Coordinates of C-alpha atoms and ligand atoms in Angstrom, one line a residue:
X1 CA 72.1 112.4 87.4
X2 CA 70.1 109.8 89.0
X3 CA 70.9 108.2 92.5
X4 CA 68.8 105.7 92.3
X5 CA 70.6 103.6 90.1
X6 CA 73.6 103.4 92.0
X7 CA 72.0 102.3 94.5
X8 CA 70.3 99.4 92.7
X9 CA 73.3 98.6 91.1
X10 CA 76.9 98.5 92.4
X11 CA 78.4 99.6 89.1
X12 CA 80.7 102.5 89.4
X13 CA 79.3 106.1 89.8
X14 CA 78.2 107.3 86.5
X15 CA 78.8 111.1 87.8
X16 CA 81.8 113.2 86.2
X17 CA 82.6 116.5 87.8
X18 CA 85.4 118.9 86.2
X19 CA 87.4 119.6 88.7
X20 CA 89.9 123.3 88.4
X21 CA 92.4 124.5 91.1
X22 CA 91.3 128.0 92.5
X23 CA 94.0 129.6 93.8
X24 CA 93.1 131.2 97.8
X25 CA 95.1 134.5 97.4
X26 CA 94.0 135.3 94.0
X27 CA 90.8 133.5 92.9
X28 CA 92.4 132.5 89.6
X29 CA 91.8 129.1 88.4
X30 CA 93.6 126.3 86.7
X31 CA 92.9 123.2 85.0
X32 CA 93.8 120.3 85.8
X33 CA 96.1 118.5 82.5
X34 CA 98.8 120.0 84.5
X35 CA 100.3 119.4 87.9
X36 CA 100.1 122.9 89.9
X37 CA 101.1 122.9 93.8
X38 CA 101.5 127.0 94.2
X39 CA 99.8 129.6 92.2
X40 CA 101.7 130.5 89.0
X41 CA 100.6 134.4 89.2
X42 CA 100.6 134.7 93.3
X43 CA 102.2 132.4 94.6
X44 CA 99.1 131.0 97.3
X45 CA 98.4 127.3 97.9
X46 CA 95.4 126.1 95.7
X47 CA 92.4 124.0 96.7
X48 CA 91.0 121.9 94.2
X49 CA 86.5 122.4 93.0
X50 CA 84.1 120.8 90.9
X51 CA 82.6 123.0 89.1
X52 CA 79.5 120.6 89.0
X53 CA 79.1 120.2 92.7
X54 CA 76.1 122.6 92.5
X55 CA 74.4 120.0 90.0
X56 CA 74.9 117.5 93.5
X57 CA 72.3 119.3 95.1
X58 CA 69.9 118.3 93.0
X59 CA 70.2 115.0 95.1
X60 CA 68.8 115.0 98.6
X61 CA 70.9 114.9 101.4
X62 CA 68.6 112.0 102.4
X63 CA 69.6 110.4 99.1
X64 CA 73.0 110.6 99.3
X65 CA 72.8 109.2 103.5
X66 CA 71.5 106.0 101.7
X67 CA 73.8 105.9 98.8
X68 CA 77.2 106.1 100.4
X69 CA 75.2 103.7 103.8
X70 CA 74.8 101.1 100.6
X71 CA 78.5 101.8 99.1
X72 CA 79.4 100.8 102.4
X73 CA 78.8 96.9 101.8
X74 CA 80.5 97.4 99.0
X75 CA 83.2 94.6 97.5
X76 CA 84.3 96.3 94.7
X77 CA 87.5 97.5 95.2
X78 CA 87.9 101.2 93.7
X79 CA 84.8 101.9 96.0
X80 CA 86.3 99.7 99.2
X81 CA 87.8 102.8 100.7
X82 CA 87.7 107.0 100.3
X83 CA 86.0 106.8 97.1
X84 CA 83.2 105.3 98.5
X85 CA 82.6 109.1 98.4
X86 CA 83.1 109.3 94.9
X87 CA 80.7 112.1 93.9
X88 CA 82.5 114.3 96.7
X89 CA 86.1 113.2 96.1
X90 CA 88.0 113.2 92.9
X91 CA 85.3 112.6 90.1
X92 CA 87.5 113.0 87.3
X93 CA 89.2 109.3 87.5
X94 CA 88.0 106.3 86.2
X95 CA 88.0 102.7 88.0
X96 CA 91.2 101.4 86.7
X97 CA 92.6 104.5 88.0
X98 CA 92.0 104.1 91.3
X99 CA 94.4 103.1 93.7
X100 CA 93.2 101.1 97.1
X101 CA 95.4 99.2 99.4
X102 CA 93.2 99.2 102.1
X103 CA 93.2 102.9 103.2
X104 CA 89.9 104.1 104.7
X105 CA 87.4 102.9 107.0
X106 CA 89.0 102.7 110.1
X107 CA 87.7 102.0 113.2
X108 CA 85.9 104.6 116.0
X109 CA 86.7 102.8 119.2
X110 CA 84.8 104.2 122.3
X111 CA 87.2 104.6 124.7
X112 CA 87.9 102.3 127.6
X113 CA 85.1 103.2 131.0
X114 CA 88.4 103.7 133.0
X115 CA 90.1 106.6 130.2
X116 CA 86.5 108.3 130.3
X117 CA 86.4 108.2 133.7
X118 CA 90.2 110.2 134.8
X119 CA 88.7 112.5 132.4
X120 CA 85.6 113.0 134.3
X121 CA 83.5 110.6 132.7
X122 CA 84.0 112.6 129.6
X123 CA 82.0 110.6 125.9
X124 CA 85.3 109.8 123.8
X125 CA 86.8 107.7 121.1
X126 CA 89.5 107.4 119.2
X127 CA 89.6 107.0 115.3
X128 CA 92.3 104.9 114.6
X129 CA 94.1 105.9 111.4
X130 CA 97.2 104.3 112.4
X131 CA 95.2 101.2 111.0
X132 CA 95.7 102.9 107.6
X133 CA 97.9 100.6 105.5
X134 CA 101.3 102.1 106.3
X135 CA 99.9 103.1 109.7
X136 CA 99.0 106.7 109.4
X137 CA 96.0 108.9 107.8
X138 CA 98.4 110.1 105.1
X139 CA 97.7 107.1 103.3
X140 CA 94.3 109.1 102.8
X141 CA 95.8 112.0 100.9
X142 CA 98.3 109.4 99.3
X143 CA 95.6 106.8 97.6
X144 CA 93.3 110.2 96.3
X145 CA 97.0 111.8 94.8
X146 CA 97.8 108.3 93.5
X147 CA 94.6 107.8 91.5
X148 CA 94.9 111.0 90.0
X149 CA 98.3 110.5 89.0
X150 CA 97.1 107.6 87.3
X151 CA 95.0 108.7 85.5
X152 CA 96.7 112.1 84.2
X153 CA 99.8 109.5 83.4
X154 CA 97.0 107.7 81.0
X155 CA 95.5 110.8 79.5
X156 CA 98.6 112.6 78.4
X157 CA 100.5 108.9 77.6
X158 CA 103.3 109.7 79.8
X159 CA 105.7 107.1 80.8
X160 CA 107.5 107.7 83.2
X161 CA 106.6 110.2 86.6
X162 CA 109.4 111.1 89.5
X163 CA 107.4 111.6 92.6
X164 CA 109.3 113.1 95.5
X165 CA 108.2 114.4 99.1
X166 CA 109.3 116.3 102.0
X167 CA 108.2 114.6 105.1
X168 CA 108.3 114.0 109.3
X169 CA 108.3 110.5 108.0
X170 CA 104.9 109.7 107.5
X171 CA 104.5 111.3 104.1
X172 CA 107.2 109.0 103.1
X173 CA 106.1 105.9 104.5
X174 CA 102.5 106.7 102.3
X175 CA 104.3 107.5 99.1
X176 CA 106.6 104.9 99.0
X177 CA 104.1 102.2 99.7
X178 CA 101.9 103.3 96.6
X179 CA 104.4 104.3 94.3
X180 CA 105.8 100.7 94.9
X181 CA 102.5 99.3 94.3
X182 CA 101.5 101.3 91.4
X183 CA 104.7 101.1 89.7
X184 CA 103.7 101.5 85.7
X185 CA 106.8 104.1 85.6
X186 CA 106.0 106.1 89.1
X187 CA 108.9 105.9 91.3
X188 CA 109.2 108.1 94.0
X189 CA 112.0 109.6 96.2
X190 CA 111.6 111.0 99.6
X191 CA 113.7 113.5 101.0
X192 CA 113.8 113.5 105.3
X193 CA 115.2 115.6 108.2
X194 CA 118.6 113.7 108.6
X195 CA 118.0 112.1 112.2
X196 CA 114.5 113.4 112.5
X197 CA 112.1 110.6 111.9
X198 CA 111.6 107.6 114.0
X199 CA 113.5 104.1 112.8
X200 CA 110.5 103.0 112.2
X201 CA 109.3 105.8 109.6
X202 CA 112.8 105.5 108.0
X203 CA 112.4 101.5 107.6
X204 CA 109.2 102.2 106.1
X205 CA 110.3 103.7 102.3
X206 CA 113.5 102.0 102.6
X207 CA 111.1 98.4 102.7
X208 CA 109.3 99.6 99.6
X209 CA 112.2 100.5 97.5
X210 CA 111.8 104.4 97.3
X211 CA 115.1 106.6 97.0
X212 CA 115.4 108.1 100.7
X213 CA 117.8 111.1 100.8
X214 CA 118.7 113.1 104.1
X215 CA 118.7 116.6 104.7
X216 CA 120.6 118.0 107.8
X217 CA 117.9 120.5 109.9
X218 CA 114.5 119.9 110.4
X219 CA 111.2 119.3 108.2
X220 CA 111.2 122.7 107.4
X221 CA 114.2 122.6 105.7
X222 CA 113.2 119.3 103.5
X223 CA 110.1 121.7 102.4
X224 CA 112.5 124.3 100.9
X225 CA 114.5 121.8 99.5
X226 CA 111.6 119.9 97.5
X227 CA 109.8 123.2 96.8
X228 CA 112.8 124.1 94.5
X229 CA 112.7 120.8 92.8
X230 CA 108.8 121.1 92.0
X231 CA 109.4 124.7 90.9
X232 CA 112.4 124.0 88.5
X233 CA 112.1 120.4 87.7
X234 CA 110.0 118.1 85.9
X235 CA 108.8 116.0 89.3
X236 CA 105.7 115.2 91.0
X237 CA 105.3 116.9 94.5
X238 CA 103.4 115.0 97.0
X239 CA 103.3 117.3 99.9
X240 CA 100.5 118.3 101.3
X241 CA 101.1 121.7 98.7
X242 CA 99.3 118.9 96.7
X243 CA 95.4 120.0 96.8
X244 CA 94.8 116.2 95.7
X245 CA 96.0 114.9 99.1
X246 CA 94.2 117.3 100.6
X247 CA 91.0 115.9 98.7
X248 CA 91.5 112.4 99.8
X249 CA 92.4 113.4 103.7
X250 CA 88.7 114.8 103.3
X251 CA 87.7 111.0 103.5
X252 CA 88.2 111.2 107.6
X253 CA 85.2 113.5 107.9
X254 CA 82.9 111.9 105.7
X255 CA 83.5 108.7 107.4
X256 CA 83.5 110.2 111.4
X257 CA 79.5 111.5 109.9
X258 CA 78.7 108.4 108.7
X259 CA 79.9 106.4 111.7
X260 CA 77.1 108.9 113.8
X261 CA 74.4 108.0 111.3
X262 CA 75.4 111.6 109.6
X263 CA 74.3 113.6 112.8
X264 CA 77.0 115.4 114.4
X265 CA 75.1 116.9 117.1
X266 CA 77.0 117.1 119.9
X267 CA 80.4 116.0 118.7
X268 CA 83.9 117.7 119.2
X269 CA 86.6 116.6 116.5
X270 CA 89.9 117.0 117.7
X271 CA 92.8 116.8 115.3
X272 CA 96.9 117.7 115.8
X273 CA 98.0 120.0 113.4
X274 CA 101.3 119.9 111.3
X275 CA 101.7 121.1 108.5
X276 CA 97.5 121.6 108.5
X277 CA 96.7 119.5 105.4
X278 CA 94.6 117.0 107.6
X279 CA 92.9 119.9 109.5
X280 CA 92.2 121.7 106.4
X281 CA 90.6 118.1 104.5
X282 CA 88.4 117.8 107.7
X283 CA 87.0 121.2 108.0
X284 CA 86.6 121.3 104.3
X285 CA 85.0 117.5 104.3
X286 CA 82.4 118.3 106.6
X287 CA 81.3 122.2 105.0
X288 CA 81.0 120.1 101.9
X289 CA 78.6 117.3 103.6
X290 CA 76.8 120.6 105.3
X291 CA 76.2 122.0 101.7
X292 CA 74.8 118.8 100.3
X293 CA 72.2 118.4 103.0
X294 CA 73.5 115.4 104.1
X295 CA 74.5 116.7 107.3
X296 CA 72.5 119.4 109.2
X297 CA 75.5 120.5 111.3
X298 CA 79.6 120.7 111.3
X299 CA 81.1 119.4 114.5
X300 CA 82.7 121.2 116.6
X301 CA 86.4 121.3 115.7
X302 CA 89.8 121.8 117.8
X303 CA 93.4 121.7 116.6
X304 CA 95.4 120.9 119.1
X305 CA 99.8 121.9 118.8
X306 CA 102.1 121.8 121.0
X307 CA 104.4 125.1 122.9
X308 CA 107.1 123.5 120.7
X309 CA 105.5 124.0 117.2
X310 CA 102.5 126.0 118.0
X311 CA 102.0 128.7 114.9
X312 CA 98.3 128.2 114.6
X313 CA 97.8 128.4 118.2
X314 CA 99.5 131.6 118.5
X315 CA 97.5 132.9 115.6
X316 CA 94.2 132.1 116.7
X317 CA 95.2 132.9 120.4
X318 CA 95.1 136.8 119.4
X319 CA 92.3 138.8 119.3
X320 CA 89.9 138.1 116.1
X321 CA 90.8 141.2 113.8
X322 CA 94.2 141.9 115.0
X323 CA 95.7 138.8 113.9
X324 CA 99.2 138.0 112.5
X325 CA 100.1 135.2 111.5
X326 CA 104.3 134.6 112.0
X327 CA 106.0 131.0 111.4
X328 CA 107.9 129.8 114.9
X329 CA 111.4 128.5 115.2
X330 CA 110.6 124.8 116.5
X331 CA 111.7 122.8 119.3
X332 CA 112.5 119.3 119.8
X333 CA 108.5 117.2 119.8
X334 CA 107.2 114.1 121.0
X335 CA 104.8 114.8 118.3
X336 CA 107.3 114.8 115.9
X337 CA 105.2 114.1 113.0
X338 CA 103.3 117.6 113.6
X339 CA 106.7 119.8 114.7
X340 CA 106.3 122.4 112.2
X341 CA 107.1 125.8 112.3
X342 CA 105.8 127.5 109.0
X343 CA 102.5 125.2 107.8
X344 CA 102.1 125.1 104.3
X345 CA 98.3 124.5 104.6
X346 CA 97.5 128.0 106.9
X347 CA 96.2 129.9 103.9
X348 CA 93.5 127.0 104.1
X349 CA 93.1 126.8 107.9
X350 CA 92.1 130.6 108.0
X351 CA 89.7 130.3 104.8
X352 CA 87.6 127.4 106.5
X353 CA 88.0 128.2 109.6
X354 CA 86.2 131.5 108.7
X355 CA 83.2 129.5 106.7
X356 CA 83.0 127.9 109.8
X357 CA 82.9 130.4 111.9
X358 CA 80.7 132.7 110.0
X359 CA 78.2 129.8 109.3
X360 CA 78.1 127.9 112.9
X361 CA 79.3 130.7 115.3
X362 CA 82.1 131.4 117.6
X363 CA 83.6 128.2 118.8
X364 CA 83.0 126.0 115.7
X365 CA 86.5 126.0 115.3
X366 CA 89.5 126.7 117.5
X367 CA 93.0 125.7 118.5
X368 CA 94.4 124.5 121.9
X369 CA 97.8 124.4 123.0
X370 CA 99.2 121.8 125.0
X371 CA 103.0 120.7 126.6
X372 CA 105.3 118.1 125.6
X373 CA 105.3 116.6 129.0
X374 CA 101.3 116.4 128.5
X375 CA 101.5 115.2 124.9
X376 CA 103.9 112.1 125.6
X377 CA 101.8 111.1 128.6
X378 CA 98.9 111.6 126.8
X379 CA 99.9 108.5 124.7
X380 CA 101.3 106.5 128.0
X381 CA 97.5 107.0 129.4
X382 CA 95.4 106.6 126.3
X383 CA 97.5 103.4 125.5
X384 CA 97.6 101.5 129.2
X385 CA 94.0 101.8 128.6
X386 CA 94.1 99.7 125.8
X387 CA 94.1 102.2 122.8
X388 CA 97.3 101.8 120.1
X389 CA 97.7 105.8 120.2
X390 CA 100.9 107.6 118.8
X391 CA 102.4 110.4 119.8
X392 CA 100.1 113.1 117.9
X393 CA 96.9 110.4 119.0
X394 CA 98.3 111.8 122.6
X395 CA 98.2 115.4 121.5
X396 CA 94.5 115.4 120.9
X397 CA 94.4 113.7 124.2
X398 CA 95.9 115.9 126.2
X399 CA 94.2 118.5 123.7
X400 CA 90.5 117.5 125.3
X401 CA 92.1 117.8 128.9
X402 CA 92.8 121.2 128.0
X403 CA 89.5 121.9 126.6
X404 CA 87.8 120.3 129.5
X405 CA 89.6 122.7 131.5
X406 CA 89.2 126.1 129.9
X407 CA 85.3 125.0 130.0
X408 CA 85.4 124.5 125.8
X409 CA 83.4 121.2 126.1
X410 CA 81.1 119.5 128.3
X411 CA 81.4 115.9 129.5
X412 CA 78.0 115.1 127.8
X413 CA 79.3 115.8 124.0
X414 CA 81.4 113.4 122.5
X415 CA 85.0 113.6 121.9
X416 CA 86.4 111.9 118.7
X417 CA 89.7 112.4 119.0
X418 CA 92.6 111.6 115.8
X419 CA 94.9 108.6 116.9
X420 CA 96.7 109.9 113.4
X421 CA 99.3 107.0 113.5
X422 CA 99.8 103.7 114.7
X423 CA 101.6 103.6 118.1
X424 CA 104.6 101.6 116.9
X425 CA 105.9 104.3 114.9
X426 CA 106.5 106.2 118.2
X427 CA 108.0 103.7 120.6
X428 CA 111.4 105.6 120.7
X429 CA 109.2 108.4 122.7
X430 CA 107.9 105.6 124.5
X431 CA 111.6 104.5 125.6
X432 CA 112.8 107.9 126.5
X433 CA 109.8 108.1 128.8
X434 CA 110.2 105.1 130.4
X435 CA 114.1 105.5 130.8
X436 CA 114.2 108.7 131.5
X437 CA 116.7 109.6 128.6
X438 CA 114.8 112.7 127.2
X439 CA 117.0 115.5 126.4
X440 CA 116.6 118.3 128.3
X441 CA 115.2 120.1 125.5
X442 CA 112.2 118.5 125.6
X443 CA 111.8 119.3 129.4
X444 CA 109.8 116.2 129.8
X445 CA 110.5 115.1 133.2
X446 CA 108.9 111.3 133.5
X447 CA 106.4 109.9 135.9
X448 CA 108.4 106.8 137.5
X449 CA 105.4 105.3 138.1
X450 CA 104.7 105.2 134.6
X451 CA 108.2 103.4 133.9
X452 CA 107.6 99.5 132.3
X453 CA 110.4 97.6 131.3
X454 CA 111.0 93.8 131.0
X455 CA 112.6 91.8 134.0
X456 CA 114.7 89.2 134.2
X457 CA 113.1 85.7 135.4
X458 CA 116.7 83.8 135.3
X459 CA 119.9 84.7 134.3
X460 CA 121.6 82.4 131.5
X461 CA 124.7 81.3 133.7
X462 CA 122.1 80.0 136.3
X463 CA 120.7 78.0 132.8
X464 CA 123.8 76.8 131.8
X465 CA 124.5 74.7 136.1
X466 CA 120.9 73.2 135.2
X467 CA 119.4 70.4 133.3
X468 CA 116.2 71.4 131.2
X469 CA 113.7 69.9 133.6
X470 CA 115.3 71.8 136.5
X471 CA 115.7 74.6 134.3
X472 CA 111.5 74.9 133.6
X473 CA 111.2 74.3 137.6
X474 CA 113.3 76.9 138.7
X475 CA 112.1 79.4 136.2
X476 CA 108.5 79.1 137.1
X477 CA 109.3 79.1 140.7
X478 CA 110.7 82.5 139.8
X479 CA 107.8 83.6 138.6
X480 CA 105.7 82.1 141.1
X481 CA 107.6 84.2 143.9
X482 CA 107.4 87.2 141.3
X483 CA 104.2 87.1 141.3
X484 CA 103.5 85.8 144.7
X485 CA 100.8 83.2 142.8
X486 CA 99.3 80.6 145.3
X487 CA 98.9 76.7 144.4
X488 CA 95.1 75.5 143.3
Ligands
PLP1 C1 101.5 114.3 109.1 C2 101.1 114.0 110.4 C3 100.5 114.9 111.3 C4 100.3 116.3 111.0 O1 99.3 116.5 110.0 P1 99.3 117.8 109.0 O2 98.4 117.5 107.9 O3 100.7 118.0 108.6 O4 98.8 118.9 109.9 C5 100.0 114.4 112.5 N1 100.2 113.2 112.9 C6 100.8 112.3 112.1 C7 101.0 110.9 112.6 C8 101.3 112.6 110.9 O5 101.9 111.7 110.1
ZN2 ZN1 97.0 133.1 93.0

C-alpha cells in the first residue's frame, strides 16, 4: 500500500484489512460474516485483529503522523470522525457504510489556573467526551458497531436487524440515537436497571424512538438478561461484549496522541472504569499506535473506581502473582454510569494491562480507588471551575488527587483526565449534593459551602399590588440590595 496517495488525495483509504475475532481464553479465531460476542468453544470475550496489520508496518510511523495530521482537515464525512483512523479501525467497511453523527474529535481543554492550582499546580485537562453527540464516549464504540452493522446487513442482504443493549444509561442513549439515524430495518431496544439511570439518560432513547424496557435490580442484572437474548435469539448485542465497540472506543487514544503531536512523554491518562470496555479500547489504542511507530511511548495509564464498585481495584491492589479476581456486590454511585460489580471487559484489562506492563514497566498501568463523597465533589470542583464534568469526569478527578497523594505522579507531567459524559446527564447527583438529600447509603455528607440554589428576587403576590413600572423598580432595587451594587 502506498501512503502517499492518500495524502495527495482525500479519496477514501484504499487499504482493506481482514479482520477475525480471537478469542482471549482460547486463542481460537472467528470470522467475521457472523455476529460473535462470547467464544462459542470457551466461553471468553473476544477482541477483534487484522490479520494485515503487520503489512501497516511497512509504512513509517512518520508517515502515518502526517497522514492521519492531513485527515484531520478533512470534510468528507465517513473520515470526519474515528475513522479518520481508518487503517487502525475497522478496515473491512466501505464509505457508504459508515456511520458519523458527529462523534470524535472532542476537545482537550487545559484546565482552569485556579483547578491546577488546589491541586498543587498540577499540568491537567480534561477531554470532553460528553461533547460526543448524545453526550458521552459511547457514541465512539456505537458509530464503529454501527458501520459494521451496515455493512454486514449489505453483504449478507439482510433486512431487517434487532439491536438490543444492557446499559447504566449511556449505552442506550448511543444506540438509540444511531439505530434511529440509520434506520434501513435496524431498530434497537434497550433494556435498563428500573430506577437506575438518570431522567436524563432515560429521555434520551425514549426521544429517538427505541423500545426501552425496565429491569428491577441493577445493571448487572440487565447484562444477564440481554446475554440470554444474544445467546438464544436472533438479535444484535451492543454491549461492550461487542469487540466492535471496543474498536471504535480505541478512537480516544488515537486522538489524546495526536492532540500532543503523537508524543506522550510525560502524560498520565486517567480513565473511570465500568464495565472496562473504554479502558480496554484506550490501552489497546495506544499499544497499537506503539507498534506502528507512530508513537515512541504509551502514557501512563490509571483507572480510577470507586469503594462502591471497585473490582478492578481490588484485583490489582493484591500482590502481582497472587491475584484473584472476584466480582463485588455494588453499592449505590455517584458514578452511576461505572457502578459495576462483575465487568465484562476484565479478561481484556488483565491481557493489556500485562503488554503494558511487560513492555513499559511497573507503573504503566494501574488502578486507584477513590470515595463517593470524593467522586461527587470531584465534579462540584472541576465544574465551578468552568469545566462541564459528569459524575465519572469527577472520578478521574478525584482519581489524580489520589495519585498525587500516594506519590504516583508528579505535578510536572500532565494529567488528561476522561470527562466521559456531559455534566447534564448528572445534575440529579448535583441536587442531592446541594440539598443534602443523599441517602444514607451513599454516605455522602455535603459541604454547605458548596450548596447553590436560586433565590427569590420578589415574590408574585408582591407583583400582583404593583403596576409594571413599579414592578421593574422594585425588582432591581432587590437586586441592588442583594448585591449591595453602588450607583455610577
Ligand atoms: C459507560 C460509562 C462509563 C464506564 O465505561 P466502561 O467502558 O463501562 O468501563 C463511564 N462513564 C460514563 C459516562 C459511561 O457512560
Ligand atoms: Zn475461546
Amino acid at each position: 500500500m502506498t501512503v502517499r496517495s492518500h495524502v495527495s488525495s482525500p479519496d477514501f483509504p484504499d487499504y482493506r484489512g481482514t479482520m477475525e475475532y480471537f478469542c482471549l481464553g482460547c486463542g481460537q479465531r472467528y470470522p467475521i460474516d457472523q455476529l460473535h460476542y462470547t467464544c462459542p468453544s470457551c466461553g471468553d470475550v473476544f477482541l477483534l485483529e487484522d490479520t494485515g496489520f503487520e503489512s501497516l508496518k511497512n509504512v513509517s510511523g512518520a508517515a502515518w503522523r502526517d497522514l492521519f495530521d492531513i485527515r484531520a482537515a478533512t470534510k468528507s464525512d465517513p473520515l470526519r470522525g474515528i475513522f479518520r483512523f481508518y487503517e487502525l479501525m475497522a478496515p473491512v467497511v466501505e464509505p457508504d457504510d459508515i456511520v458519523w453523527l458527529g462523534e470524535g474529535n472532542t476537545p482537550i481543554v487545559t484546565s482552569s489556573p485556579a483547578l491546577s492550582a488546589q491541586l498543587g499546580g498540577q499540568r491537567m485537562a480534561f477531554k470532553n467526551d460528553g461533547q460526543n453527540p448524545s453526550a458521552s464516549f459511547k457514541d465512539r464504540g456505537m458509530a464503529c458497531a454501527f458501520s459494521f452493522l451496515r455493512a454486514l446487513m449489505r453483504k449478507k442482504e439482510m433486512k431487517s436487524l434487532l439491536a438490543v443493549c444492557a446499559s447504566t444509561g449511556d449505552t442506550s442513549a448511543a444506540a438509540a440515537l444511531y439505530a434511529a439515524y440509520v434506520g434501513g430495518g435496524i431498530s434497537s431496544v434497550v433494556i435498563l436497571p428500573e430506577g437506575k439511570v438518570t431522567p436524563q439518560q432515560l429521555a434520551q432513547p425514549l426521544g429517538s424512538g427505541a423500545t426501552v424496557l425496565e429491569v428491577p435490580g441493577v445493571f448487572d442484572d440487565c447484562m444477564k438478561v440481554v446475554e440470554h437474548l444474544a445467546d438464544n435469539y436472533d438479535v444484535a448485542l451492543l454491549n461492550s461484549k461487542n469487540a466492535w465497540r471496543i474498536l471504535g472506543q480505541e478512537s480516544y487514544a488515537f486522538e489524546v496522541a495526536q492532540w500532543y503531536d503523537w508524543d506522550l512523554a510525560g502524560i498520565c491518562v486517567f480513565v473511570p472504569i465500568g464495565n472496562a470496555g473504554n479502558i480496554t479500547a484506550i490501552m489497546s489504542g495506544f499499544l497499537k499506535l506503539c507498534e506502528l511507530g507512530v508513537i515512541a511511548k504509551p502514557p501512563r495509564i490509571f483507572g480510577v473506581q470507586t469503594h462502591h464498585a471497585d473490582p478492578v481495584w481490588r484485583y490489582y491492589s493484591q500482590p502481582e502473582g497472587s491475584r484473584v479476581f472476584a466480582p463485588v456486590k455494588v453499592q449505590p454511585s455517584v458514578a452511576q454510569a461505572a457502578m459495576i460489580g462483575d465487568p465484562v471487559s476484565f479478561p481484556r484489562v488483565r491481557h493489556f494491562a500485562d503488554k503494558l506492563e511487560k513492555a513499559y514497566g511497573p507503573g504503566a498501568f494501574q488502578v486507584v480507588q477513590v470515595t463517593e463523597q470524593e467522586t461527587i465533589e470531584g465534579m462540584l470542583l472541576a465544574n465551578r471551575h468552568g469545566h462541564i464534568s459528569c459524575t465519572q469526569g469527577g472520578e478521574c478527578l478525584a482519581g489524580l488527587k489520589k495519585a498525587r497523594e500516594l506519590g504516583l505522579i508528579g505535578a510536572d507531567e500532565t494529567a488528561v483526565l476522561d470527562a466521559t459524559a456531559h455534566m447534564l446527564k448528572f445534575i440529579g447527583f448535583q441536587e442531592m449534593y446541594f440539598e443534602n438529600s443523599f441517602p444514607p447509603e451513599f454516605g455522602i455528607t455535603p459541604d454547605p459551602a458548596l450548596a447553590n440554589r436560586p433565590e427569590p428576587v420578589i415574590t408574585s403576590a408582591e407583583k400582583a399590588d404593583l403596576t409594571p413600572e413599579a414592578f421593574t423598580v422594585k425588582a432591581a432595587e432587590n437586586i441592588v440590595a442583594r448585591l449591595g451594587l453602588a450607583r455610577k
